[in-house]
PDB file of C-alpha atoms in Angstrom:
ATOM      1  CA  MET A   1     -22.798 -26.957  40.238  1.00 50.00           C
ATOM      2  CA  ASN A   2     -22.605 -25.820  44.136  1.00 53.00           C
ATOM      3  CA  PHE A   3     -22.583 -22.320  44.872  1.00 47.00           C
ATOM      4  CA  LYS A   4     -19.280 -21.966  45.930  1.00 51.00           C
ATOM      5  CA  ALA A   5     -18.037 -23.051  42.230  1.00 51.00           C
ATOM      6  CA  PHE A   6     -20.609 -21.029  40.550  1.00 44.00           C
ATOM      7  CA  CYS A   7     -18.813 -17.882  42.575  1.00 47.00           C
ATOM      8  CA  VAL A   8     -15.811 -19.293  41.704  1.00 47.00           C
ATOM      9  CA  ALA A   9     -16.439 -19.589  37.979  1.00 50.00           C
ATOM     10  CA  ALA A  10     -18.421 -16.016  38.300  1.00 47.00           C
ATOM     11  CA  ALA A  11     -15.290 -14.226  39.334  1.00 48.00           C
ATOM     12  CA  ALA A  12     -13.064 -15.814  36.618  1.00 49.00           C
ATOM     13  CA  SER A  13     -15.435 -14.731  33.782  1.00 48.00           C
ATOM     14  CA  PHE A  14     -15.710 -11.228  35.429  1.00 46.00           C
ATOM     15  CA  ALA A  15     -11.710 -11.276  35.458  1.00 47.00           C
ATOM     16  CA  THR A  16     -11.536 -11.865  31.742  1.00 46.00           C
ATOM     17  CA  PHE A  17     -14.160  -9.654  30.505  1.00 45.00           C
ATOM     18  CA  ALA A  18     -12.624  -6.781  32.569  1.00 45.00           C
ATOM     19  CA  SER A  19      -9.373  -7.523  31.221  1.00 46.00           C
ATOM     20  CA  MET A  20     -10.198  -7.082  27.713  1.00 48.00           C
ATOM     21  CA  PRO A  21      -9.369  -3.781  26.066  1.00 51.00           C
ATOM     22  CA  MET A  22     -12.637  -1.658  25.522  1.00 54.00           C
ATOM     23  CA  ALA A  23     -13.220   1.681  24.277  1.00 52.00           C
ATOM     24  CA  LYS A  24     -14.464   4.842  26.260  1.00 58.00           C
ATOM     25  CA  ALA A  25     -18.121   5.322  25.362  1.00 67.00           C
ATOM     26  CA  ASP A  26     -17.263   8.668  24.333  1.00 88.00           C
ATOM     27  CA  TYR A  27     -14.487   7.945  21.741  1.00 96.00           C
ATOM     28  CA  PRO A  28     -13.649   9.698  19.736  1.00 97.00           C
ATOM     29  CA  ASP A  29     -12.992  12.760  22.461  1.00 95.00           C
ATOM     30  CA  ARG A  30     -10.123  14.530  20.865  1.00 96.00           C
ATOM     31  CA  PRO A  31      -8.662  14.599  17.087  1.00 97.00           C
ATOM     32  CA  ILE A  32      -7.034  11.376  15.414  1.00 98.00           C
ATOM     33  CA  VAL A  33      -4.196  11.170  13.440  1.00 98.00           C
ATOM     34  CA  LEU A  34      -3.680   9.320  10.806  1.00 98.00           C
ATOM     35  CA  VAL A  35      -0.003   8.864   9.889  1.00 98.00           C
ATOM     36  CA  VAL A  36       0.766   8.544   6.179  1.00 97.00           C
ATOM     37  CA  PRO A  37       4.444   7.204   5.742  1.00 94.00           C
ATOM     38  CA  PHE A  38       4.842   8.942   2.548  1.00 89.00           C
ATOM     39  CA  PRO A  39       5.215  12.409   1.042  1.00 84.00           C
ATOM     40  CA  ALA A  40       2.541  14.609  -0.118  1.00 85.00           C
ATOM     41  CA  GLY A  41       1.685  14.359  -4.024  1.00 77.00           C
ATOM     42  CA  SER A  42       1.013  10.419  -4.631  1.00 79.00           C
ATOM     43  CA  SER A  43      -2.336   7.977  -4.154  1.00 84.00           C
ATOM     44  CA  SER A  44      -0.616   7.371  -0.512  1.00 89.00           C
ATOM     45  CA  ASP A  45      -1.462  10.794   0.678  1.00 92.00           C
ATOM     46  CA  THR A  46      -4.598  11.460  -1.976  1.00 92.00           C
ATOM     47  CA  ILE A  47      -6.584   8.627  -0.281  1.00 94.00           C
ATOM     48  CA  PRO A  48      -6.897   9.353   3.108  1.00 96.00           C
ATOM     49  CA  ARG A  49      -7.127  13.288   2.657  1.00 96.00           C
ATOM     50  CA  MET A  50     -10.351  12.051   0.478  1.00 96.00           C
ATOM     51  CA  LEU A  51     -11.695   9.757   2.887  1.00 97.00           C
ATOM     52  CA  ALA A  52     -10.800  11.882   6.169  1.00 97.00           C
ATOM     53  CA  PRO A  53     -13.490  14.204   6.249  1.00 97.00           C
ATOM     54  CA  LEU A  54     -16.153  11.606   5.751  1.00 98.00           C
ATOM     55  CA  ILE A  55     -14.637   9.331   8.391  1.00 98.00           C
ATOM     56  CA  SER A  56     -14.395  12.494  10.844  1.00 97.00           C
ATOM     57  CA  LYS A  57     -18.205  13.338  10.145  1.00 96.00           C
ATOM     58  CA  SER A  58     -19.066   9.979  10.880  1.00 97.00           C
ATOM     59  CA  LEU A  59     -17.439   9.383  13.927  1.00 97.00           C
ATOM     60  CA  GLY A  60     -18.329  13.014  15.185  1.00 95.00           C
ATOM     61  CA  GLY A  61     -14.690  13.888  15.626  1.00 94.00           C
ATOM     62  CA  SER A  62     -11.923  15.224  13.637  1.00 96.00           C
ATOM     63  CA  VAL A  63      -9.211  13.048  11.350  1.00 98.00           C
ATOM     64  CA  VAL A  64      -6.277  14.778  10.422  1.00 97.00           C
ATOM     65  CA  ILE A  65      -3.589  13.740   8.484  1.00 97.00           C
ATOM     66  CA  GLU A  66       0.283  13.495   9.377  1.00 97.00           C
ATOM     67  CA  ASN A  67       3.132  13.031   6.590  1.00 95.00           C
ATOM     68  CA  ARG A  68       5.694  10.704   8.126  1.00 94.00           C
ATOM     69  CA  ALA A  69       7.666   9.642   4.959  1.00 89.00           C
ATOM     70  CA  GLY A  70      11.079   7.657   4.969  1.00 88.00           C
ATOM     71  CA  ALA A  71      12.168   4.346   4.376  1.00 88.00           C
ATOM     72  CA  ASN A  72       9.577   2.894   2.436  1.00 87.00           C
ATOM     73  CA  GLY A  73       7.025   3.895   4.961  1.00 91.00           C
ATOM     74  CA  SER A  74       9.104   1.917   8.087  1.00 94.00           C
ATOM     75  CA  LEU A  75       9.303   5.536   9.594  1.00 95.00           C
ATOM     76  CA  GLY A  76       5.750   6.359   9.842  1.00 97.00           C
ATOM     77  CA  ALA A  77       4.761   2.616  10.542  1.00 98.00           C
ATOM     78  CA  THR A  78       7.144   2.463  13.230  1.00 98.00           C
ATOM     79  CA  ARG A  79       5.910   5.855  14.951  1.00 98.00           C
ATOM     80  CA  VAL A  80       2.046   4.058  15.089  1.00 98.00           C
ATOM     81  CA  ALA A  81       3.372   0.795  16.005  1.00 98.00           C
ATOM     82  CA  ASN A  82       4.893   2.396  19.165  1.00 98.00           C
ATOM     83  CA  SER A  83       1.750   4.331  19.843  1.00 98.00           C
ATOM     84  CA  PRO A  84      -0.880   3.548  22.572  1.00 98.00           C
ATOM     85  CA  ALA A  85      -3.338   1.327  21.429  1.00 98.00           C
ATOM     86  CA  ASP A  86      -6.104   3.704  21.945  1.00 97.00           C
ATOM     87  CA  GLY A  87      -7.600   4.310  18.488  1.00 98.00           C
ATOM     88  CA  TYR A  88      -5.836   7.995  18.270  1.00 98.00           C
ATOM     89  CA  THR A  89      -2.874   6.709  16.343  1.00 98.00           C
ATOM     90  CA  LEU A  90      -3.728   5.199  13.327  1.00 98.00           C
ATOM     91  CA  LEU A  91      -1.387   4.339   9.855  1.00 98.00           C
ATOM     92  CA  LEU A  92      -2.083   4.263   5.732  1.00 98.00           C
ATOM     93  CA  ALA A  93      -0.535   1.217   5.132  1.00 97.00           C
ATOM     94  CA  THR A  94       0.427  -0.117   1.636  1.00 94.00           C
ATOM     95  CA  THR A  95       1.592  -3.203   0.236  1.00 94.00           C
ATOM     96  CA  GLY A  96       5.280  -1.921   1.139  1.00 92.00           C
ATOM     97  CA  VAL A  97       4.817  -1.419   4.667  1.00 95.00           C
ATOM     98  CA  LEU A  98       2.427  -4.457   5.805  1.00 97.00           C
ATOM     99  CA  ALA A  99       4.064  -7.022   3.200  1.00 95.00           C
ATOM    100  CA  ILE A 100       7.620  -6.273   1.859  1.00 94.00           C
ATOM    101  CA  ASN A 101       9.791  -4.123   4.070  1.00 94.00           C
ATOM    102  CA  GLN A 102      10.071  -6.689   6.935  1.00 95.00           C
ATOM    103  CA  TRP A 103      11.859  -9.060   3.878  1.00 95.00           C
ATOM    104  CA  ILE A 104      13.655  -6.675   2.214  1.00 93.00           C
ATOM    105  CA  TYR A 105      15.320  -4.656   4.851  1.00 92.00           C
ATOM    106  CA  ALA A 106      18.085  -6.895   7.105  1.00 91.00           C
ATOM    107  CA  SER A 107      17.102  -5.402  10.067  1.00 92.00           C
ATOM    108  CA  PRO A 108      13.177  -4.146  10.188  1.00 93.00           C
ATOM    109  CA  GLN A 109      12.219  -1.734  12.828  1.00 93.00           C
ATOM    110  CA  TYR A 110       8.393  -3.141  12.956  1.00 97.00           C
ATOM    111  CA  ALA A 111       6.697  -6.576  12.582  1.00 96.00           C
ATOM    112  CA  PRO A 112       3.492  -6.074  10.688  1.00 96.00           C
ATOM    113  CA  GLU A 113       1.449  -8.999  12.008  1.00 94.00           C
ATOM    114  CA  LYS A 114       2.577  -8.663  15.649  1.00 97.00           C
ATOM    115  CA  ASP A 115       2.479  -4.680  15.554  1.00 98.00           C
ATOM    116  CA  PHE A 116      -0.604  -3.747  14.197  1.00 98.00           C
ATOM    117  CA  ALA A 117      -4.446  -4.579  13.977  1.00 98.00           C
ATOM    118  CA  PRO A 118      -6.015  -4.327  10.700  1.00 98.00           C
ATOM    119  CA  ILE A 119      -9.116  -2.175  10.194  1.00 98.00           C
ATOM    120  CA  VAL A 120      -9.923  -2.198   6.623  1.00 98.00           C
ATOM    121  CA  ASN A 121      -8.329  -3.084   2.777  1.00 98.00           C
ATOM    122  CA  ILE A 122      -9.363   0.536   1.137  1.00 98.00           C
ATOM    123  CA  ALA A 123      -8.138   0.085  -2.503  1.00 96.00           C
ATOM    124  CA  SER A 124      -5.571  -1.730  -4.712  1.00 94.00           C
ATOM    125  CA  THR A 125      -4.330  -0.861  -8.297  1.00 92.00           C
ATOM    126  CA  PRO A 126      -1.860  -2.429 -10.544  1.00 94.00           C
ATOM    127  CA  ASN A 127       1.413  -1.373 -11.303  1.00 95.00           C
ATOM    128  CA  ILE A 128       2.594   0.014 -14.573  1.00 97.00           C
ATOM    129  CA  ILE A 129       5.759   0.156 -16.818  1.00 98.00           C
ATOM    130  CA  VAL A 130       5.788   3.086 -18.070  1.00 98.00           C
ATOM    131  CA  VAL A 131       8.728   4.893 -20.245  1.00 98.00           C
ATOM    132  CA  ASN A 132       9.525   8.357 -21.236  1.00 98.00           C
ATOM    133  CA  PRO A 133       8.640   8.867 -24.873  1.00 97.00           C
ATOM    134  CA  THR A 134      12.377   9.467 -25.929  1.00 97.00           C
ATOM    135  CA  VAL A 135      12.702   5.427 -25.375  1.00 97.00           C
ATOM    136  CA  LYS A 136      12.131   3.728 -28.819  1.00 95.00           C
ATOM    137  CA  ALA A 137      10.875   0.535 -27.035  1.00 97.00           C
ATOM    138  CA  ASN A 138       6.609   0.401 -27.701  1.00 97.00           C
ATOM    139  CA  THR A 139       6.332  -3.355 -25.990  1.00 97.00           C
ATOM    140  CA  LEU A 140       7.977  -5.237 -22.742  1.00 97.00           C
ATOM    141  CA  GLN A 141      10.176  -7.684 -25.573  1.00 97.00           C
ATOM    142  CA  GLU A 142      11.238  -4.385 -27.360  1.00 98.00           C
ATOM    143  CA  LEU A 143      12.236  -2.667 -23.898  1.00 98.00           C
ATOM    144  CA  ILE A 144      14.320  -6.192 -22.821  1.00 98.00           C
ATOM    145  CA  ALA A 145      15.754  -5.999 -26.259  1.00 97.00           C
ATOM    146  CA  GLU A 146      17.119  -2.432 -26.233  1.00 97.00           C
ATOM    147  CA  ALA A 147      18.002  -3.128 -22.460  1.00 97.00           C
ATOM    148  CA  LYS A 148      20.303  -6.102 -23.590  1.00 97.00           C
ATOM    149  CA  ALA A 149      21.652  -3.935 -26.479  1.00 96.00           C
ATOM    150  CA  LYS A 150      22.956  -1.105 -24.059  1.00 92.00           C
ATOM    151  CA  PRO A 151      23.344  -2.953 -20.838  1.00 93.00           C
ATOM    152  CA  GLY A 152      23.786  -0.666 -17.895  1.00 93.00           C
ATOM    153  CA  THR A 153      22.372   2.496 -19.955  1.00 95.00           C
ATOM    154  CA  LEU A 154      18.377   1.988 -19.485  1.00 97.00           C
ATOM    155  CA  THR A 155      17.801   3.221 -15.497  1.00 98.00           C
ATOM    156  CA  PHE A 156      14.340   2.733 -13.547  1.00 98.00           C
ATOM    157  CA  ALA A 157      13.192   5.190 -10.872  1.00 98.00           C
ATOM    158  CA  SER A 158      11.470   3.873  -7.907  1.00 94.00           C
ATOM    159  CA  ALA A 159       9.352   5.360  -4.905  1.00 88.00           C
ATOM    160  CA  GLY A 160      12.002   4.277  -2.660  1.00 86.00           C
ATOM    161  CA  ASN A 161      14.392   0.949  -1.962  1.00 86.00           C
ATOM    162  CA  GLY A 162      11.155  -1.541  -0.811  1.00 86.00           C
ATOM    163  CA  SER A 163       8.884   0.042  -2.888  1.00 88.00           C
ATOM    164  CA  THR A 164       6.733  -2.019  -4.917  1.00 91.00           C
ATOM    165  CA  SER A 165       8.128   0.165  -7.904  1.00 94.00           C
ATOM    166  CA  HIS A 166      11.328  -1.091  -6.803  1.00 93.00           C
ATOM    167  CA  ILE A 167      10.840  -5.054  -6.620  1.00 92.00           C
ATOM    168  CA  CYS A 168       8.998  -4.579  -9.970  1.00 94.00           C
ATOM    169  CA  GLY A 169      12.222  -3.328 -11.524  1.00 95.00           C
ATOM    170  CA  GLU A 170      14.158  -5.882  -9.768  1.00 92.00           C
ATOM    171  CA  ALA A 171      11.899  -8.442 -10.994  1.00 91.00           C
ATOM    172  CA  LEU A 172      12.113  -7.699 -14.543  1.00 95.00           C
ATOM    173  CA  LYS A 173      15.808  -7.776 -14.624  1.00 95.00           C
ATOM    174  CA  VAL A 174      15.894 -11.374 -13.257  1.00 92.00           C
ATOM    175  CA  MET A 175      13.001 -12.313 -15.583  1.00 93.00           C
ATOM    176  CA  GLY A 176      14.291 -10.145 -18.380  1.00 95.00           C
ATOM    177  CA  GLY A 177      17.905 -10.827 -17.869  1.00 95.00           C
ATOM    178  CA  VAL A 178      18.886  -7.382 -18.333  1.00 96.00           C
ATOM    179  CA  ASP A 179      20.783  -4.878 -16.822  1.00 96.00           C
ATOM    180  CA  LEU A 180      19.015  -1.872 -15.539  1.00 96.00           C
ATOM    181  CA  ILE A 181      20.335   0.836 -13.124  1.00 97.00           C
ATOM    182  CA  HIS A 182      17.824   1.815  -9.921  1.00 96.00           C
ATOM    183  CA  VAL A 183      17.191   5.093  -9.294  1.00 97.00           C
ATOM    184  CA  PRO A 184      15.380   5.509  -5.749  1.00 93.00           C
ATOM    185  CA  TYR A 185      13.534   8.371  -4.745  1.00 91.00           C
ATOM    186  CA  GLN A 186      11.593   9.851  -1.825  1.00 83.00           C
ATOM    187  CA  GLY A 187       7.905   8.869  -3.081  1.00 83.00           C
ATOM    188  CA  PRO A 188       6.528   8.291  -6.169  1.00 88.00           C
ATOM    189  CA  ALA A 189       5.917  12.381  -7.105  1.00 88.00           C
ATOM    190  CA  PRO A 190       9.739  13.045  -7.400  1.00 92.00           C
ATOM    191  CA  ALA A 191      10.371   9.819  -9.093  1.00 95.00           C
ATOM    192  CA  ILE A 192       7.577  10.117 -11.841  1.00 96.00           C
ATOM    193  CA  GLN A 193       8.918  13.766 -12.541  1.00 97.00           C
ATOM    194  CA  ASP A 194      12.076  12.527 -13.384  1.00 98.00           C
ATOM    195  CA  VAL A 195      10.878  10.116 -15.911  1.00 98.00           C
ATOM    196  CA  LEU A 196       8.609  12.893 -17.351  1.00 98.00           C
ATOM    197  CA  GLY A 197      11.792  14.775 -17.606  1.00 98.00           C
ATOM    198  CA  GLY A 198      13.719  12.378 -19.333  1.00 97.00           C
ATOM    199  CA  ARG A 199      16.413  11.883 -16.611  1.00 98.00           C
ATOM    200  CA  VAL A 200      15.376   8.294 -15.711  1.00 98.00           C
ATOM    201  CA  SER A 201      14.275   6.298 -18.534  1.00 98.00           C
ATOM    202  CA  MET A 202      11.153   4.449 -16.645  1.00 98.00           C
ATOM    203  CA  ILE A 203       9.217   3.596 -13.744  1.00 98.00           C
ATOM    204  CA  CYS A 204       6.946   0.431 -12.759  1.00 97.00           C
ATOM    205  CA  ASP A 205       4.792   2.551 -10.802  1.00 95.00           C
ATOM    206  CA  ASN A 206       1.274   2.164  -9.547  1.00 90.00           C
ATOM    207  CA  LEU A 207      -1.822   2.427 -12.330  1.00 91.00           C
ATOM    208  CA  SER A 208      -3.062   5.237 -10.479  1.00 86.00           C
ATOM    209  CA  ASN A 209      -0.603   7.764 -10.282  1.00 89.00           C
ATOM    210  CA  VAL A 210       0.825   7.463 -14.019  1.00 93.00           C
ATOM    211  CA  VAL A 211      -2.605   7.007 -15.620  1.00 91.00           C
ATOM    212  CA  PRO A 212      -2.930  10.674 -16.096  1.00 91.00           C
ATOM    213  CA  TYR A 213       0.674  10.835 -17.873  1.00 96.00           C
ATOM    214  CA  VAL A 214      -0.448   7.827 -19.795  1.00 96.00           C
ATOM    215  CA  ASN A 215      -3.485   9.502 -21.152  1.00 93.00           C
ATOM    216  CA  SER A 216      -2.039  12.683 -21.934  1.00 96.00           C
ATOM    217  CA  ASN A 217       0.951  10.662 -24.052  1.00 96.00           C
ATOM    218  CA  HIS A 218       3.423  12.363 -21.846  1.00 98.00           C
ATOM    219  CA  LEU A 219       4.588   8.836 -20.648  1.00 98.00           C
ATOM    220  CA  LYS A 220       4.170   5.721 -23.016  1.00 98.00           C
ATOM    221  CA  ALA A 221       2.775   2.542 -21.310  1.00 98.00           C
ATOM    222  CA  ILE A 222       4.848  -0.567 -21.804  1.00 98.00           C
ATOM    223  CA  VAL A 223       2.709  -3.442 -19.938  1.00 98.00           C
ATOM    224  CA  VAL A 224       0.313  -3.623 -17.149  1.00 97.00           C
ATOM    225  CA  THR A 225       2.091  -6.025 -14.234  1.00 95.00           C
ATOM    226  CA  ALA A 226      -1.132  -8.212 -13.646  1.00 92.00           C
ATOM    227  CA  SER A 227      -2.789 -11.308 -14.434  1.00 89.00           C
ATOM    228  CA  GLU A 228      -6.029  -9.266 -15.849  1.00 90.00           C
ATOM    229  CA  PRO A 229      -6.272  -6.174 -18.537  1.00 91.00           C
ATOM    230  CA  ASN A 230      -7.142  -3.191 -16.598  1.00 90.00           C
ATOM    231  CA  ALA A 231     -10.657  -1.257 -17.339  1.00 88.00           C
ATOM    232  CA  GLN A 232      -8.687   2.379 -17.724  1.00 87.00           C
ATOM    233  CA  LEU A 233      -6.082   1.218 -19.924  1.00 92.00           C
ATOM    234  CA  PRO A 234      -7.425  -1.824 -21.862  1.00 93.00           C
ATOM    235  CA  GLN A 235      -5.544  -1.558 -24.665  1.00 94.00           C
ATOM    236  CA  VAL A 236      -1.951  -2.165 -22.570  1.00 96.00           C
ATOM    237  CA  PRO A 237      -1.098  -5.943 -23.041  1.00 97.00           C
ATOM    238  CA  THR A 238      -1.046  -7.932 -19.414  1.00 97.00           C
ATOM    239  CA  SER A 239       2.118  -9.010 -17.769  1.00 95.00           C
ATOM    240  CA  LYS A 240       0.969 -12.442 -19.382  1.00 94.00           C
ATOM    241  CA  GLN A 241       0.511 -10.942 -22.757  1.00 96.00           C
ATOM    242  CA  ALA A 242       3.821  -9.520 -23.263  1.00 96.00           C
ATOM    243  CA  GLY A 243       5.461 -12.994 -22.172  1.00 95.00           C
ATOM    244  CA  LEU A 244       6.602 -12.648 -18.538  1.00 95.00           C
ATOM    245  CA  PRO A 245       3.055 -13.992 -16.895  1.00 93.00           C
ATOM    246  CA  ASP A 246       5.114 -14.075 -13.282  1.00 90.00           C
ATOM    247  CA  LEU A 247       6.195 -10.228 -13.801  1.00 92.00           C
ATOM    248  CA  GLU A 248       2.799  -9.204 -11.248  1.00 90.00           C
ATOM    249  CA  ALA A 249       2.906  -5.989  -9.449  1.00 91.00           C
ATOM    250  CA  GLY A 250       0.514  -3.962  -7.545  1.00 92.00           C
ATOM    251  CA  ILE A 251      -0.685  -2.130  -4.471  1.00 93.00           C
ATOM    252  CA  TRP A 252      -2.702  -1.721  -1.844  1.00 95.00           C
ATOM    253  CA  TYR A 253      -3.803   0.562   0.410  1.00 96.00           C
ATOM    254  CA  GLY A 254      -5.461  -0.101   3.989  1.00 98.00           C
ATOM    255  CA  MET A 255      -5.295   1.180   7.564  1.00 98.00           C
ATOM    256  CA  VAL A 256      -4.290  -0.078  10.412  1.00 98.00           C
ATOM    257  CA  ALA A 257      -3.987   0.654  14.447  1.00 98.00           C
ATOM    258  CA  PRO A 258      -1.254  -0.583  16.788  1.00 98.00           C
ATOM    259  CA  ALA A 259      -1.696  -3.774  18.417  1.00 98.00           C
ATOM    260  CA  ALA A 260      -3.944  -4.490  21.176  1.00 97.00           C
ATOM    261  CA  THR A 261      -6.443  -1.850  20.042  1.00 98.00           C
ATOM    262  CA  PRO A 262      -9.900  -2.317  21.237  1.00 98.00           C
ATOM    263  CA  ARG A 263     -11.996  -4.394  19.001  1.00 98.00           C
ATOM    264  CA  ASP A 264     -15.061  -1.778  19.451  1.00 97.00           C
ATOM    265  CA  ILE A 265     -13.009   0.820  18.212  1.00 98.00           C
ATOM    266  CA  ILE A 266     -11.505  -1.476  15.230  1.00 98.00           C
ATOM    267  CA  GLU A 267     -15.204  -2.130  13.966  1.00 98.00           C
ATOM    268  CA  LYS A 268     -16.330   1.914  14.777  1.00 98.00           C
ATOM    269  CA  LEU A 269     -13.477   2.476  12.401  1.00 98.00           C
ATOM    270  CA  ASN A 270     -13.876   0.106   9.759  1.00 98.00           C
ATOM    271  CA  LYS A 271     -17.833   0.848   9.950  1.00 98.00           C
ATOM    272  CA  ALA A 272     -16.934   4.781   9.192  1.00 98.00           C
ATOM    273  CA  THR A 273     -14.119   3.663   6.688  1.00 98.00           C
ATOM    274  CA  VAL A 274     -16.490   1.663   4.716  1.00 98.00           C
ATOM    275  CA  GLU A 275     -19.567   3.950   4.849  1.00 98.00           C
ATOM    276  CA  ALA A 276     -16.894   6.604   3.303  1.00 98.00           C
ATOM    277  CA  LEU A 277     -16.158   4.376   0.665  1.00 97.00           C
ATOM    278  CA  GLN A 278     -19.611   4.023  -0.545  1.00 96.00           C
ATOM    279  CA  ASP A 279     -19.729   7.703  -1.167  1.00 97.00           C
ATOM    280  CA  PRO A 280     -20.708   8.386  -4.802  1.00 96.00           C
ATOM    281  CA  THR A 281     -18.159  11.223  -5.143  1.00 95.00           C
ATOM    282  CA  VAL A 282     -15.219   9.402  -3.477  1.00 95.00           C
ATOM    283  CA  LYS A 283     -16.071   6.092  -5.685  1.00 93.00           C
ATOM    284  CA  GLU A 284     -16.254   8.172  -8.866  1.00 93.00           C
ATOM    285  CA  ARG A 285     -12.841  10.139  -7.642  1.00 91.00           C
ATOM    286  CA  LEU A 286     -11.103   6.230  -6.842  1.00 91.00           C
ATOM    287  CA  ASN A 287     -11.984   4.969 -10.193  1.00 88.00           C
ATOM    288  CA  THR A 288     -10.795   7.473 -12.394  1.00 85.00           C
ATOM    289  CA  LEU A 289      -7.597   6.855 -10.570  1.00 83.00           C
ATOM    290  CA  GLY A 290      -7.698   3.580 -11.509  1.00 84.00           C
ATOM    291  CA  LEU A 291      -8.534   2.165  -8.023  1.00 90.00           C
ATOM    292  CA  THR A 292     -10.570  -0.702  -7.361  1.00 91.00           C
ATOM    293  CA  VAL A 293     -12.309   0.003  -4.196  1.00 95.00           C
ATOM    294  CA  ILE A 294     -12.482  -2.709  -1.592  1.00 97.00           C
ATOM    295  CA  GLY A 295     -13.686  -2.067   1.625  1.00 97.00           C
ATOM    296  CA  ASP A 296     -13.409  -5.442   3.681  1.00 98.00           C
ATOM    297  CA  THR A 297     -13.581  -6.518   7.198  1.00 98.00           C
ATOM    298  CA  PRO A 298     -10.700  -6.396   9.716  1.00 98.00           C
ATOM    299  CA  ASP A 299     -10.770 -10.161   9.737  1.00 98.00           C
ATOM    300  CA  HIS A 300     -10.850 -10.592   6.063  1.00 98.00           C
ATOM    301  CA  PHE A 301      -7.772  -7.982   5.888  1.00 98.00           C
ATOM    302  CA  LYS A 302      -5.596  -9.684   8.439  1.00 98.00           C
ATOM    303  CA  ALA A 303      -5.893 -12.875   6.164  1.00 98.00           C
ATOM    304  CA  PHE A 304      -5.146 -10.851   3.106  1.00 97.00           C
ATOM    305  CA  ILE A 305      -1.965  -9.246   4.978  1.00 97.00           C
ATOM    306  CA  ALA A 306      -0.594 -13.139   5.605  1.00 97.00           C
ATOM    307  CA  GLN A 307      -1.333 -13.781   2.116  1.00 95.00           C
ATOM    308  CA  GLU A 308       0.208 -11.212   0.616  1.00 93.00           C
ATOM    309  CA  SER A 309       3.234 -11.380   2.906  1.00 95.00           C
ATOM    310  CA  ALA A 310       4.225 -14.833   2.251  1.00 94.00           C
ATOM    311  CA  ARG A 311       3.844 -14.126  -1.757  1.00 89.00           C
ATOM    312  CA  MET A 312       5.976 -10.736  -1.625  1.00 90.00           C
ATOM    313  CA  GLU A 313       8.523 -12.956   0.351  1.00 93.00           C
ATOM    314  CA  ASN A 314       9.332 -15.122  -2.416  1.00 88.00           C
ATOM    315  CA  VAL A 315       9.223 -11.959  -4.698  1.00 85.00           C
ATOM    316  CA  VAL A 316      11.849 -10.351  -2.812  1.00 89.00           C
ATOM    317  CA  LYS A 317      13.775 -13.700  -2.698  1.00 88.00           C
ATOM    318  CA  LEU A 318      13.910 -13.543  -6.850  1.00 82.00           C
ATOM    319  CA  SER A 319      14.719 -10.351  -6.968  1.00 80.00           C
ATOM    320  CA  LYS A 320      17.397 -10.788  -5.008  1.00 81.00           C
ATOM    321  CA  ALA A 321      16.940  -7.081  -3.561  1.00 82.00           C
ATOM    322  CA  ARG A 322      18.316  -6.032   0.094  1.00 83.00           C
ATOM    323  CA  ILE A 323      18.423  -3.231   1.979  1.00 87.00           C
ATOM    324  CA  PRO A 324      20.968  -3.269   4.722  1.00 81.00           C
TER     325      PRO A 324
END
């Protein structure tokens, strides 16, 4: 290579390097806002509040929680998708936010795989169908039989249109051939309260939200909507054991940033979060809630989101759920 060609190649390489987004050396130099797109009182809110102090300590800067609830997480997700890609506005993202909304809403406000840069998948938990003790059924087949005997009288609560609890209930209607009435709420906490109070018959919510009420006999567990038994409730049958192997629903909790966020910031946030997840107190608390810690890499989480999105597209089509 002659000198002129070398200079041209060097200039091109420098231009490419200079165009790559890079974090400032002193990141973070102001508070990081972690948007939780759901109300307080659920695992979606508990998990980030548990991790934030440890992440703050690791990064040397504060992480503050901002609840921005609505439209199954779409309001908070849209806020983050439209924020600067500088690492100062992050999103606590769930299955619904990253894998369901784009398929169930007629006019989605964001495109998960295009608008976000994955940071880490934090934890996961299966859903479980629980009923108010006044419901006579003790098994899934008994619940289906009762629903068939009284069409349109049993109700199921959900954390909102498009949530995993909504999709699970709609899938049960199709797979079980039953007529259930959907009652959506703004988040799982008020939905569960109305099931506890007997105003709604049942809910198919994530295990971490309902396991305390099952253990205290305030709610009756019918089935874990997963292929494998759960260590927290080993006596509760799986969907396969109960006769509906395709009735699978669960939720995972991850963290993402706006697309084009510098890779070194993504890596720094991933490292801090994974370290926080290894804290013994955090691990014990998450385990008590029925959550399985994940703590993967950004690239692994990206591939997982794509896989889950394709799976949930099929589930939404099967359930025939649609939000205008």
